[in-house]
Amino acid sequence: MKPTLYVLAAGMGSRYGGLKQLDGLGPNGETIMDYSIYDALRAGFGKIVFVIRKSFDKEFREKIISKYEKHIPVEVVYQELDNLPEGFTLHPDREKPWGTNHAVMMAKEVIHEPFAVINADDFYGRESYEILAKQLIAMTGTENHYCMVGYRLSNTLSESGAVARGVCETDNNHFLSSIVERTHIERKDGVIQYKDAENYWFELPENAPVSMNMWGFTPDYFEHSDKYFVKFLEANEGNHKAEYFIPLLVDHLILNKTADVKVLDTPSKWFGVTYAEDRDGVVEKLQKLVEKGEYPTPLWK
């Protein structure tokens, strides 16, 4: 059975304005997502599922999905604030989406095979999809054995300034033991360093694996997500900004020895448009990949 690609596209890109996923950056106006779908298709994924918000459903279908439907089956699910378990109601002060793991939960009815999770607006690189597809195929029929693509820290830095990254600790067999969110990482004096809450600087290895939210799960993950979301809501009753992130649940499953997560090394360079200033650099990188023959132009005919 071919794995499915689940694309988190419900976020509107608060720091960047407008529908970030619809911004044409490739030589022929391609979006980053166009390249992701192209890479997934050639790596052997068999279906694409998008999670979006109903408010931009029409625009998304017209501008995005229409391109892919000729090439691969596509489904859409919706993430809304009032998608809550029985017994919980939406507080009027809640404005923020419930986070990446809540977005994953929305696919429970349409995904019944091993699946990858990606951000819509991140460029992950061809090799990452190949490595992940191979692992997902091997995971068919198993439960509680998941994976994530670990990027080498040096391949994810921004020239625009400091970045936040989930730095992964792994055991000797490359299984994830923890993810620590470092909110201020940059290259200083030629060395990658992070700044802690007290403004002290610490070195990080060039090849430290970091999570860029590229995960591999089997359908049993939905059940864990549902159960833990109830606990999350109970624990954050008065906090209207708390978010249910994927690493939050993954960390819980690892600590309780419920599941393990294999960290897959990738040589791919990650890039994305976090801030408007990043845009020109991304346009240039995509142009270079096309010139090298990595991608055709136009990408989708």
Coordinates of C-alpha atoms in Angstrom, one line a residue:
M1 CA 0.0 0.0 0.0
K2 CA 1.4 3.4 -0.9
P3 CA 1.8 5.9 1.9
T4 CA -0.3 9.1 2.1
L5 CA 1.0 12.7 2.3
Y6 CA -0.8 14.9 4.9
V7 CA -0.3 18.6 4.3
L8 CA -0.8 21.0 7.1
A9 CA -2.2 24.0 5.2
A10 CA -4.7 25.5 7.7
G11 CA -2.3 28.2 9.1
M12 CA -2.6 31.5 7.4
G13 CA 1.0 32.6 7.8
S14 CA 0.5 35.3 10.5
R15 CA 4.0 36.8 10.2
Y16 CA 3.9 37.0 6.5
G17 CA 0.4 38.2 5.5
G18 CA -2.0 36.6 3.1
L19 CA -2.3 33.0 2.1
K20 CA 1.4 32.0 2.4
Q21 CA 0.7 28.7 0.7
L22 CA -0.5 30.4 -2.5
D23 CA 2.6 32.6 -3.1
G24 CA 4.3 31.9 -6.4
L25 CA 8.0 31.5 -5.9
G26 CA 9.2 29.2 -8.6
P27 CA 10.2 30.3 -12.2
N28 CA 6.7 29.7 -13.4
G29 CA 4.9 30.9 -10.4
E30 CA 5.1 27.6 -8.5
T31 CA 4.4 27.5 -4.8
I32 CA 6.7 25.7 -2.3
M33 CA 3.8 23.2 -1.9
D34 CA 3.9 22.5 -5.7
Y35 CA 7.4 21.2 -5.2
S36 CA 6.5 19.2 -2.1
I37 CA 3.7 17.4 -4.0
Y38 CA 6.0 16.8 -7.0
D39 CA 8.7 15.3 -4.7
A40 CA 6.1 13.2 -2.9
L41 CA 4.6 11.9 -6.1
R42 CA 8.0 10.7 -7.5
A43 CA 9.0 9.2 -4.1
G44 CA 6.0 6.9 -4.3
F45 CA 3.2 8.5 -2.2
G46 CA -0.2 7.5 -3.5
K47 CA -2.6 10.1 -2.1
I48 CA -2.5 13.7 -0.8
V49 CA -4.7 15.0 2.0
F50 CA -4.8 18.7 2.8
V51 CA -6.1 20.1 6.0
I52 CA -7.4 23.7 5.5
R53 CA -9.9 26.1 6.9
K54 CA -13.3 26.3 5.3
S55 CA -12.9 30.1 5.0
F56 CA -10.5 29.7 2.1
D57 CA -11.8 26.4 0.7
K58 CA -12.9 27.8 -2.7
E59 CA -9.7 29.7 -3.4
F60 CA -7.6 26.7 -2.3
R61 CA -9.5 24.3 -4.6
E62 CA -9.3 26.6 -7.6
K63 CA -5.7 27.7 -7.3
I64 CA -4.0 24.6 -5.7
I65 CA -5.9 21.4 -5.9
S66 CA -7.0 21.7 -9.5
K67 CA -3.3 21.3 -10.5
Y68 CA -2.8 18.0 -8.7
E69 CA -6.0 16.1 -9.3
K70 CA -5.0 14.8 -12.7
H71 CA -1.9 13.2 -11.2
I72 CA -2.8 11.8 -7.8
P73 CA -6.0 11.4 -5.7
V74 CA -6.6 14.4 -3.5
E75 CA -8.8 14.8 -0.4
V76 CA -9.5 17.8 1.8
V77 CA -10.4 18.0 5.5
Y78 CA -11.0 21.0 7.7
Q79 CA -9.5 22.3 10.9
E80 CA -11.9 24.6 12.8
L81 CA -11.7 25.9 16.4
D82 CA -14.9 24.1 17.4
N83 CA -13.6 20.7 16.4
L84 CA -13.6 19.5 20.0
P85 CA -14.3 16.2 21.8
E86 CA -17.7 15.6 23.4
G87 CA -18.2 17.5 26.6
F88 CA -16.0 20.4 25.6
T89 CA -17.2 23.8 24.3
L90 CA -15.3 26.5 22.6
H91 CA -14.4 29.5 24.9
P92 CA -15.3 32.8 23.2
D93 CA -11.7 34.1 23.9
R94 CA -10.1 31.4 21.9
E95 CA -8.8 32.8 18.6
K96 CA -5.7 30.7 17.9
P97 CA -5.9 27.3 16.1
W98 CA -5.4 24.3 18.4
G99 CA -2.0 23.4 16.9
T100 CA -0.4 20.9 14.7
N101 CA -1.5 17.7 16.4
H102 CA -5.1 18.9 16.4
A103 CA -4.7 19.4 12.7
V104 CA -3.5 15.8 12.4
M105 CA -6.6 14.6 14.2
M106 CA -8.8 16.0 11.4
A107 CA -7.6 13.2 9.0
K108 CA -8.8 10.3 11.1
E109 CA -11.7 9.4 8.8
V110 CA -9.7 9.6 5.5
I111 CA -6.3 8.1 6.2
H112 CA -6.1 4.3 6.8
E113 CA -2.5 3.7 5.8
P114 CA 1.0 4.9 6.9
F115 CA 1.2 8.7 6.4
A116 CA 3.7 11.5 6.4
V117 CA 2.9 14.9 7.9
I118 CA 4.5 18.1 6.4
N119 CA 4.0 21.9 6.7
A120 CA 2.6 23.4 3.5
D121 CA 5.1 26.2 3.3
D122 CA 8.4 24.4 4.0
F123 CA 10.7 23.1 1.3
Y124 CA 12.0 19.7 2.5
G125 CA 14.0 18.4 -0.5
R126 CA 13.7 15.4 -2.8
E127 CA 15.8 13.0 -0.7
S128 CA 13.7 13.6 2.4
Y129 CA 10.6 12.3 0.6
E130 CA 12.4 9.3 -0.7
I131 CA 13.8 8.4 2.7
L132 CA 10.4 8.9 4.4
A133 CA 8.4 7.0 1.8
K134 CA 10.7 4.0 2.1
Q135 CA 10.4 4.0 5.9
L136 CA 6.6 4.4 5.7
I137 CA 6.3 1.4 3.4
A138 CA 8.3 -0.7 5.9
M139 CA 5.9 0.5 8.7
T140 CA 2.8 -1.0 6.9
G141 CA 0.9 -3.2 9.3
T142 CA 2.8 -2.1 12.5
E143 CA 1.6 0.0 15.4
N144 CA 3.4 2.5 17.8
H145 CA 6.6 2.6 15.6
Y146 CA 6.8 6.1 14.1
C147 CA 9.5 8.2 12.5
M148 CA 10.6 11.7 11.7
V149 CA 13.1 13.2 9.3
G150 CA 15.9 14.8 11.3
Y151 CA 17.6 17.7 9.4
R152 CA 21.2 18.6 10.1
L153 CA 21.0 21.9 12.0
S154 CA 23.5 23.6 9.6
N155 CA 21.1 22.8 6.7
T156 CA 18.2 24.8 8.3
L157 CA 19.8 28.1 9.4
S158 CA 18.5 31.4 8.0
E159 CA 20.7 34.2 6.7
S160 CA 18.1 36.7 7.9
G161 CA 18.9 36.1 11.6
A162 CA 18.1 33.7 14.5
V163 CA 15.8 30.7 14.2
A164 CA 13.8 28.6 16.6
R165 CA 14.4 24.8 16.1
G166 CA 13.3 21.6 17.9
V167 CA 16.7 20.1 18.7
C168 CA 16.5 16.3 18.9
E169 CA 18.3 14.0 21.4
T170 CA 18.6 10.5 20.1
D171 CA 19.9 7.2 21.6
N172 CA 22.6 5.0 20.1
N173 CA 20.1 3.4 17.7
H174 CA 18.9 6.7 16.3
F175 CA 15.6 6.6 18.2
L176 CA 14.2 9.9 19.5
S177 CA 14.6 10.4 23.3
S178 CA 13.5 14.1 23.4
I179 CA 12.9 17.3 21.5
V180 CA 14.1 20.5 23.1
E181 CA 12.8 23.7 21.6
R182 CA 15.7 26.2 21.3
T183 CA 14.1 29.6 20.5
H184 CA 17.2 31.5 19.4
I185 CA 19.8 29.7 17.3
E186 CA 22.3 31.5 15.0
R187 CA 25.9 31.2 13.7
K188 CA 28.2 33.4 15.8
D189 CA 31.9 33.7 15.1
G190 CA 31.6 30.8 12.6
V191 CA 30.0 28.4 15.3
I192 CA 26.4 27.5 15.6
Q193 CA 25.1 28.6 19.1
Y194 CA 21.9 29.0 21.0
K195 CA 21.0 31.6 23.6
D196 CA 19.1 30.5 26.7
A197 CA 16.5 32.4 28.7
E198 CA 19.3 34.0 30.8
N199 CA 21.1 35.2 27.7
Y200 CA 24.0 32.7 28.0
W201 CA 25.3 31.2 24.7
F202 CA 25.9 27.5 24.2
E203 CA 27.4 25.7 21.2
L204 CA 25.5 23.2 19.1
P205 CA 27.0 20.6 16.7
E206 CA 26.7 21.4 13.0
N207 CA 24.9 18.0 12.4
A208 CA 22.6 18.1 15.5
P209 CA 19.3 16.6 14.2
V210 CA 16.4 19.1 14.3
S211 CA 12.7 18.6 13.6
M212 CA 11.2 20.6 10.8
N213 CA 7.8 19.0 11.4
M214 CA 8.2 16.2 8.8
W215 CA 6.8 13.1 10.5
G216 CA 5.8 9.5 9.7
F217 CA 2.9 7.8 11.5
T218 CA 0.6 4.8 11.2
P219 CA -3.2 5.2 11.7
D220 CA -3.1 4.1 15.4
Y221 CA -1.5 7.5 16.1
F222 CA -5.0 9.1 15.7
E223 CA -6.3 7.1 18.7
H224 CA -3.3 8.4 20.9
S225 CA -4.1 11.9 19.6
D226 CA -7.7 11.8 20.6
K227 CA -7.0 10.4 24.1
Y228 CA -4.3 12.9 24.9
F229 CA -6.2 15.9 23.5
V230 CA -8.8 15.4 26.3
K231 CA -6.0 15.5 28.9
F232 CA -4.5 18.5 27.1
L233 CA -7.9 20.4 27.2
E234 CA -8.4 19.6 30.9
A235 CA -4.8 20.7 31.8
N236 CA -5.2 24.0 29.9
E237 CA -8.7 24.9 30.8
G238 CA -8.0 28.6 31.5
N239 CA -5.3 29.0 28.8
H240 CA -6.9 30.2 25.6
K241 CA -3.5 30.3 23.7
A242 CA -2.3 26.8 24.5
E243 CA -1.5 24.7 21.4
Y244 CA -1.6 21.0 21.0
F245 CA 1.7 20.4 19.0
I246 CA 2.9 17.1 17.5
P247 CA 6.1 17.1 19.7
L248 CA 3.9 17.4 22.8
L249 CA 2.2 14.1 22.1
V250 CA 5.3 12.4 20.7
D251 CA 7.2 13.3 23.9
H252 CA 4.4 11.9 26.0
L253 CA 4.3 8.6 24.1
I254 CA 8.1 8.2 24.3
L255 CA 8.3 9.0 28.0
N256 CA 5.6 6.5 28.7
K257 CA 7.3 3.9 26.5
T258 CA 4.0 3.7 24.5
A259 CA 5.7 4.3 21.1
D260 CA 9.2 4.9 19.6
V261 CA 10.2 7.3 16.9
K262 CA 13.1 6.6 14.5
V263 CA 15.0 9.7 13.5
L264 CA 15.9 9.5 9.7
D265 CA 18.9 11.5 8.7
T266 CA 18.6 13.5 5.5
P267 CA 21.2 15.3 3.4
S268 CA 18.5 17.7 2.1
K269 CA 18.6 21.4 2.8
W270 CA 15.5 22.8 4.3
F271 CA 14.2 26.3 3.4
G272 CA 11.1 28.3 3.8
V273 CA 9.6 31.8 4.0
T274 CA 9.3 32.6 7.7
Y275 CA 9.6 36.3 7.2
A276 CA 8.9 38.4 4.1
E277 CA 12.7 39.1 3.8
D278 CA 13.3 35.4 3.2
R279 CA 11.3 35.5 -0.1
D280 CA 14.0 36.5 -2.5
G281 CA 16.4 33.9 -1.2
V282 CA 13.8 31.2 -1.7
V283 CA 13.1 32.4 -5.3
E284 CA 16.8 32.2 -6.0
K285 CA 17.2 28.7 -4.5
L286 CA 14.3 27.3 -6.6
Q287 CA 15.7 28.9 -9.7
K288 CA 19.1 27.2 -9.1
L289 CA 17.4 23.8 -8.6
V290 CA 15.6 24.2 -11.9
E291 CA 18.8 25.2 -13.7
K292 CA 20.5 22.1 -12.3
G293 CA 17.8 19.9 -13.8
E294 CA 16.3 18.8 -10.4
Y295 CA 12.8 20.1 -11.5
P296 CA 11.1 20.8 -14.8
T297 CA 9.6 24.2 -15.5
P298 CA 6.7 24.6 -15.5
L299 CA 6.4 21.9 -12.8
W300 CA 2.8 20.9 -13.4
K301 CA 1.5 20.7 -16.9

